[in-house]
Amino acid sequence: MKNSRLVSIDLGSAYTKVAIRRNWNAESDLLRDLPLASDEVDFCVPSVVARVDEGGRTRWTIGAAAAAQTPGDGVRIFRYWKARLFATGPRAQVSRDQMGQTAEAEGGENYDEVATEFFRGLRQSLEHSPYGEDIAASAVRVCVPKIDVADMDARVGSILDAAGWRPAHGRVTVYEPESNACGMFTRGRNATWYPPAASFTPRAGRSLHLMKMLEPEGLLQALRRMSGSFGVLVIDIGGFTTDFGYVQFDTSFSSNDWHRPTIVQQSYELGIRELDQAIYDSLDEGAQREIRALSPSQWDALKVDLYGGAPVTLGNGQRIGAGEGAERTVEALRNFADRVIAVRDTFLRDHVRGPVNAQTLTGGGSMIAPLHRAVVQALATDEHARVYDLLDENEPRQTLVQRGGYVDEDAVAARARRNQELVRGGSAIGGSSVFFE
């Protein structure tokens, strides 16, 4: 094991989350009340970068300040730059991250530079926050999509170096599907131990104690009843990719490390940015022009109502999302949900050989209520795989009741809050786990 304390950065296409583990056995937790976070969620930093060229000088801003910036002369806003940094798809597809504007039309950009400015701004903001000592004392690891990008560790490591971070020993990056899956099945718990020495083997060093990282309900309870393999599928719908992490626990034999599961994972370039683009493409030229004039935060606020089924009014007085527009939104959401299920089936067919006993849905995309309902309903048609819905308001109480005794209302509220954190920040929480040491 290499990093006794670690900061994990989940570089989301829409929002970035940061978590920390302060020692080997400390709980991994999200950093909250971040200076650059959005007003709506205090642990979500908009993954937006703005470059302002004025008077022969260039000024960079990131996070909420960049998301509030409106386009204009000398102002370049990078909204989905992660897609361009890591994408492996056709250029014409991945370049459409600015609602109809292409990289060719904008002259092309150095997205490694954009990434460096983002990580530098994030570090500087955290160093001047109450977390300054934590940042100074901790190595950093970044959660990245599981796609075919050459030498991901070295590339991200060089960006972190240039931005002034101290990259983690061993793995500089961890894949988002595995970090998210780890966050789900541990809920941020960390536990290590020194296994007792055997006369015929050298004394083992500090080792993972995964059994203590699982809560009494859920997976641990299921494992105690299983003989053979137990499989959990975690689905993370993000802005750039949809990630699948299949975690298989083998309970057929026992040794010091039998608790460590196998994780099969893959990311697919299917994200909410494509849903956004489908809605944008369905609008007339006047509405598209108004949307292009919005800041990223203004557009995000409108989408909350639009995807929730409510019409919205643009700056020119035009209403969108009503009548036929509402029908187009419903159709776009349904089509996107169908695509998520289709790539899930592809992942299971191509990569999974064991049973799927449980499934759970996470990611910022799952916070879109109609999309969440459609995907959960589709998952529930598999009678052999229980759906664990972290956004089910009844889950906290039902789980705590299983422990017996009095159910404290504060504990119910705390579990509900943690569920919300796991849905949006599970990758950051899992990325800092001792599981990856």
Coordinates of N, CA and C in Angstrom, one line a residue, residues 239-349:
G239 N -22.1 13.2 -18.0 CA -22.2 14.1 -19.1 C -21.5 13.7 -20.4
F240 N -20.4 12.9 -20.3 CA -19.6 12.5 -21.5 C -19.8 11.0 -21.8
T241 N -19.8 10.2 -20.7 CA -19.9 8.8 -20.9 C -21.0 8.2 -20.0
T242 N -21.4 7.0 -20.3 CA -22.1 6.1 -19.4 C -21.2 5.0 -19.0
D243 N -20.9 4.8 -17.7 CA -20.0 3.9 -17.2 C -20.6 2.7 -16.6
F244 N -20.1 1.5 -16.9 CA -20.6 0.2 -16.3 C -19.5 -0.4 -15.5
G245 N -19.8 -0.7 -14.2 CA -18.9 -1.4 -13.4 C -19.5 -2.7 -12.8
Y246 N -19.0 -3.9 -13.2 CA -19.6 -5.1 -12.7 C -18.7 -5.7 -11.7
V247 N -19.2 -5.8 -10.4 CA -18.4 -6.3 -9.3 C -18.8 -7.7 -8.9
Q248 N -17.8 -8.6 -9.0 CA -18.2 -10.0 -8.7 C -17.4 -10.5 -7.5
F249 N -18.2 -10.9 -6.5 CA -17.6 -11.4 -5.3 C -17.7 -13.0 -5.4
D250 N -16.5 -13.6 -5.1 CA -16.4 -15.0 -5.1 C -16.5 -15.5 -3.7
T251 N -17.5 -16.2 -3.3 CA -17.7 -16.7 -1.9 C -17.5 -18.2 -1.8
S252 N -16.9 -18.8 -2.9 CA -16.8 -20.3 -2.9 C -15.6 -20.8 -2.1
F253 N -14.6 -19.9 -1.7 CA -13.5 -20.4 -0.9 C -13.1 -19.3 0.0
S254 N -12.2 -19.6 1.0 CA -11.8 -18.6 2.0 C -10.3 -18.6 2.1
S255 N -9.8 -17.3 2.1 CA -8.4 -17.1 2.4 C -8.3 -15.6 2.9
N256 N -7.1 -15.2 3.1 CA -7.0 -13.8 3.7 C -7.6 -12.8 2.7
D257 N -7.6 -13.0 1.4 CA -8.0 -12.0 0.4 C -9.2 -12.4 -0.4
W258 N -10.0 -13.4 0.1 CA -11.1 -13.8 -0.7 C -12.2 -12.8 -0.8
H259 N -12.1 -11.8 0.1 CA -13.1 -10.7 0.0 C -12.9 -9.8 -1.2
R260 N -11.7 -9.7 -1.7 CA -11.5 -8.7 -2.8 C -12.2 -9.2 -4.0
P261 N -13.1 -8.3 -4.5 CA -13.9 -8.7 -5.7 C -13.2 -8.5 -7.0
T262 N -13.7 -9.1 -8.1 CA -13.2 -8.8 -9.4 C -14.1 -7.7 -10.0
I263 N -13.5 -6.7 -10.6 CA -14.3 -5.6 -11.2 C -14.1 -5.6 -12.7
V264 N -15.1 -5.8 -13.5 CA -15.1 -5.7 -14.9 C -15.8 -4.4 -15.3
Q265 N -15.2 -3.6 -16.2 CA -15.6 -2.2 -16.4 C -15.5 -1.8 -17.8
Q266 N -16.3 -0.8 -18.2 CA -16.2 -0.2 -19.5 C -17.0 1.1 -19.5
S267 N -16.4 2.1 -20.2 CA -17.1 3.4 -20.5 C -17.6 3.5 -21.9
Y268 N -18.7 4.0 -22.1 CA -19.3 4.2 -23.5 C -19.5 5.6 -23.7
E269 N -19.1 6.2 -24.9 CA -19.3 7.6 -25.2 C -20.8 7.9 -25.4
L270 N -21.5 7.9 -24.4 CA -23.0 8.2 -24.4 C -23.3 9.0 -23.1
G271 N -23.4 10.3 -23.3 CA -23.6 11.1 -22.1 C -24.7 12.1 -22.3
I272 N -25.0 12.8 -21.2 CA -26.1 13.8 -21.2 C -25.9 14.9 -22.2
R273 N -24.6 15.2 -22.6 CA -24.4 16.2 -23.6 C -25.1 15.8 -24.9
E274 N -25.3 14.5 -25.2 CA -26.0 14.1 -26.4 C -27.5 14.4 -26.3
L275 N -28.0 14.2 -25.1 CA -29.4 14.5 -24.8 C -29.7 16.0 -25.0
D276 N -28.7 16.8 -24.4 CA -28.8 18.2 -24.5 C -28.8 18.6 -26.0
Q277 N -27.9 18.0 -26.8 CA -27.8 18.3 -28.2 C -29.0 18.0 -29.0
A278 N -29.7 16.8 -28.6 CA -30.9 16.4 -29.3 C -32.0 17.5 -29.1
I279 N -32.1 18.0 -27.8 CA -33.1 19.0 -27.5 C -32.8 20.3 -28.3
Y280 N -31.5 20.7 -28.3 CA -31.1 21.9 -29.1 C -31.4 21.7 -30.6
D281 N -31.1 20.6 -31.1 CA -31.3 20.4 -32.6 C -32.8 20.4 -32.9
S282 N -33.7 20.1 -32.0 CA -35.1 20.1 -32.3 C -35.7 21.5 -32.3
L283 N -34.9 22.6 -31.9 CA -35.5 23.9 -31.8 C -35.2 24.7 -33.1
D284 N -36.0 25.8 -33.3 CA -35.8 26.6 -34.4 C -34.6 27.5 -34.3
E285 N -34.2 28.2 -35.3 CA -33.0 28.9 -35.3 C -33.0 30.0 -34.3
G286 N -34.1 30.7 -34.1 CA -34.2 31.8 -33.1 C -34.0 31.3 -31.7
A287 N -34.6 30.1 -31.3 CA -34.3 29.6 -30.0 C -32.9 29.1 -29.8
Q288 N -32.3 28.5 -30.9 CA -30.9 28.1 -30.8 C -30.0 29.3 -30.6
R289 N -30.3 30.4 -31.2 CA -29.5 31.6 -31.1 C -29.5 32.1 -29.6
E290 N -30.7 32.1 -29.0 CA -30.9 32.5 -27.6 C -30.1 31.6 -26.7
I291 N -30.2 30.3 -26.9 CA -29.5 29.4 -26.1 C -28.0 29.6 -26.2
R292 N -27.5 29.8 -27.4 CA -26.0 30.0 -27.5 C -25.5 31.3 -26.8
A293 N -26.4 32.2 -26.5 CA -26.1 33.5 -25.8 C -26.1 33.3 -24.3
L294 N -26.6 32.2 -23.8 CA -26.7 31.9 -22.4 C -25.4 31.5 -21.8
S295 N -25.2 31.8 -20.5 CA -24.1 31.2 -19.8 C -24.4 29.7 -19.6
P296 N -23.3 28.9 -19.3 CA -23.6 27.5 -19.0 C -24.5 27.3 -17.8
S297 N -24.4 28.2 -16.8 CA -25.3 28.0 -15.6 C -26.7 28.4 -15.9
Q298 N -26.9 29.4 -16.8 CA -28.3 29.7 -17.2 C -28.9 28.6 -18.0
W299 N -28.2 28.0 -18.9 CA -28.7 26.9 -19.7 C -29.0 25.7 -18.8
D300 N -28.1 25.4 -17.8 CA -28.4 24.3 -16.9 C -29.6 24.5 -16.1
A301 N -29.9 25.7 -15.7 CA -31.1 26.0 -14.9 C -32.3 25.8 -15.7
L302 N -32.3 26.2 -17.0 CA -33.5 26.1 -17.8 C -33.7 24.6 -18.1
K303 N -32.7 23.8 -18.2 CA -32.8 22.4 -18.5 C -33.6 21.6 -17.3
V304 N -33.4 22.1 -16.1 CA -34.0 21.4 -15.0 C -35.5 21.5 -15.2
D305 N -36.1 22.6 -15.6 CA -37.5 22.7 -15.8 C -37.9 22.0 -17.1
L306 N -37.1 22.2 -18.2 CA -37.4 21.6 -19.5 C -37.5 20.1 -19.4
Y307 N -36.5 19.4 -18.7 CA -36.5 18.0 -18.6 C -37.6 17.5 -17.6
G308 N -38.0 18.4 -16.7 CA -39.0 18.0 -15.8 C -40.4 18.2 -16.4
G309 N -40.5 18.6 -17.6 CA -41.8 18.7 -18.3 C -42.5 20.1 -18.3
A310 N -41.7 21.1 -17.8 CA -42.3 22.5 -17.7 C -41.7 23.3 -18.8
P311 N -42.5 24.1 -19.5 CA -42.0 25.0 -20.6 C -41.2 26.1 -19.9
V312 N -40.3 26.6 -20.7 CA -39.4 27.7 -20.2 C -39.4 28.9 -21.2
T313 N -39.2 30.0 -20.8 CA -39.2 31.2 -21.6 C -37.8 31.7 -21.8
L314 N -37.4 31.9 -23.1 CA -36.1 32.4 -23.4 C -36.0 33.9 -23.4
G315 N -34.8 34.5 -23.6 CA -34.7 35.9 -23.4 C -35.4 36.8 -24.4
N316 N -35.7 36.2 -25.6 CA -36.5 36.9 -26.6 C -38.0 36.7 -26.4
G317 N -38.4 36.1 -25.3 CA -39.8 35.9 -25.0 C -40.4 34.6 -25.6
Q318 N -39.6 33.9 -26.3 CA -40.1 32.6 -26.9 C -40.1 31.5 -25.9
R319 N -41.3 30.8 -25.9 CA -41.4 29.6 -25.0 C -41.1 28.4 -25.7
I320 N -40.3 27.5 -25.0 CA -40.0 26.2 -25.6 C -40.4 25.2 -24.6
G321 N -40.6 23.9 -25.0 CA -40.9 22.9 -24.2 C -42.4 22.7 -23.9
A322 N -43.2 23.4 -24.7 CA -44.7 23.3 -24.6 C -45.3 22.7 -25.8
G323 N -46.4 22.0 -25.7 CA -47.1 21.4 -26.9 C -46.2 20.4 -27.5
E324 N -46.0 20.6 -28.9 CA -45.2 19.7 -29.6 C -43.7 19.7 -29.1
G325 N -43.3 20.8 -28.5 CA -42.0 20.8 -27.9 C -41.8 19.9 -26.7
A326 N -42.9 19.8 -25.9 CA -42.9 18.9 -24.8 C -42.9 17.5 -25.2
E327 N -43.6 17.2 -26.3 CA -43.6 15.8 -26.9 C -42.2 15.5 -27.4
R328 N -41.5 16.4 -28.0 CA -40.1 16.2 -28.5 C -39.2 15.9 -27.3
T329 N -39.4 16.6 -26.2 CA -38.5 16.4 -25.0 C -38.8 15.0 -24.5
V330 N -40.0 14.6 -24.4 CA -40.4 13.3 -23.8 C -39.8 12.2 -24.7
E331 N -39.9 12.4 -26.1 CA -39.3 11.5 -27.0 C -37.8 11.4 -26.9
A332 N -37.1 12.5 -26.7 CA -35.7 12.5 -26.6 C -35.2 11.8 -25.3
L333 N -36.0 12.0 -24.2 CA -35.6 11.3 -23.0 C -35.9 9.8 -23.1
R334 N -36.9 9.4 -23.8 CA -37.2 8.0 -24.0 C -36.2 7.3 -24.8
N335 N -35.8 8.0 -25.9 CA -34.8 7.5 -26.8 C -33.4 7.3 -26.1
F336 N -33.1 8.3 -25.2 CA -31.8 8.2 -24.5 C -31.8 7.1 -23.5
A337 N -33.0 6.9 -22.8 CA -33.1 5.8 -21.9 C -32.9 4.5 -22.6
D338 N -33.5 4.4 -23.8 CA -33.4 3.1 -24.6 C -32.0 2.9 -24.9
R339 N -31.2 3.9 -25.3 CA -29.8 3.8 -25.6 C -29.0 3.3 -24.4
V340 N -29.3 3.8 -23.2 CA -28.6 3.4 -22.0 C -28.8 1.9 -21.8
I341 N -30.0 1.4 -21.9 CA -30.3 0.0 -21.8 C -29.6 -0.8 -22.9
A342 N -29.6 -0.3 -24.1 CA -28.9 -1.0 -25.2 C -27.4 -1.2 -24.9
V343 N -26.8 -0.1 -24.4 CA -25.3 -0.3 -24.1 C -25.1 -1.1 -22.9
R344 N -26.1 -1.1 -22.0 CA -26.0 -2.0 -20.8 C -26.0 -3.5 -21.3
D345 N -26.9 -3.8 -22.2 CA -27.0 -5.1 -22.8 C -25.7 -5.5 -23.5
T346 N -25.1 -4.5 -24.2 CA -23.9 -4.8 -25.0 C -22.8 -5.1 -24.0
F347 N -22.7 -4.3 -22.9 CA -21.7 -4.5 -21.9 C -21.8 -5.9 -21.3
L348 N -23.0 -6.3 -20.9 CA -23.2 -7.6 -20.3 C -22.8 -8.7 -21.3
R349 N -23.2 -8.5 -22.5 CA -22.9 -9.6 -23.5 C -21.4 -9.7 -23.8

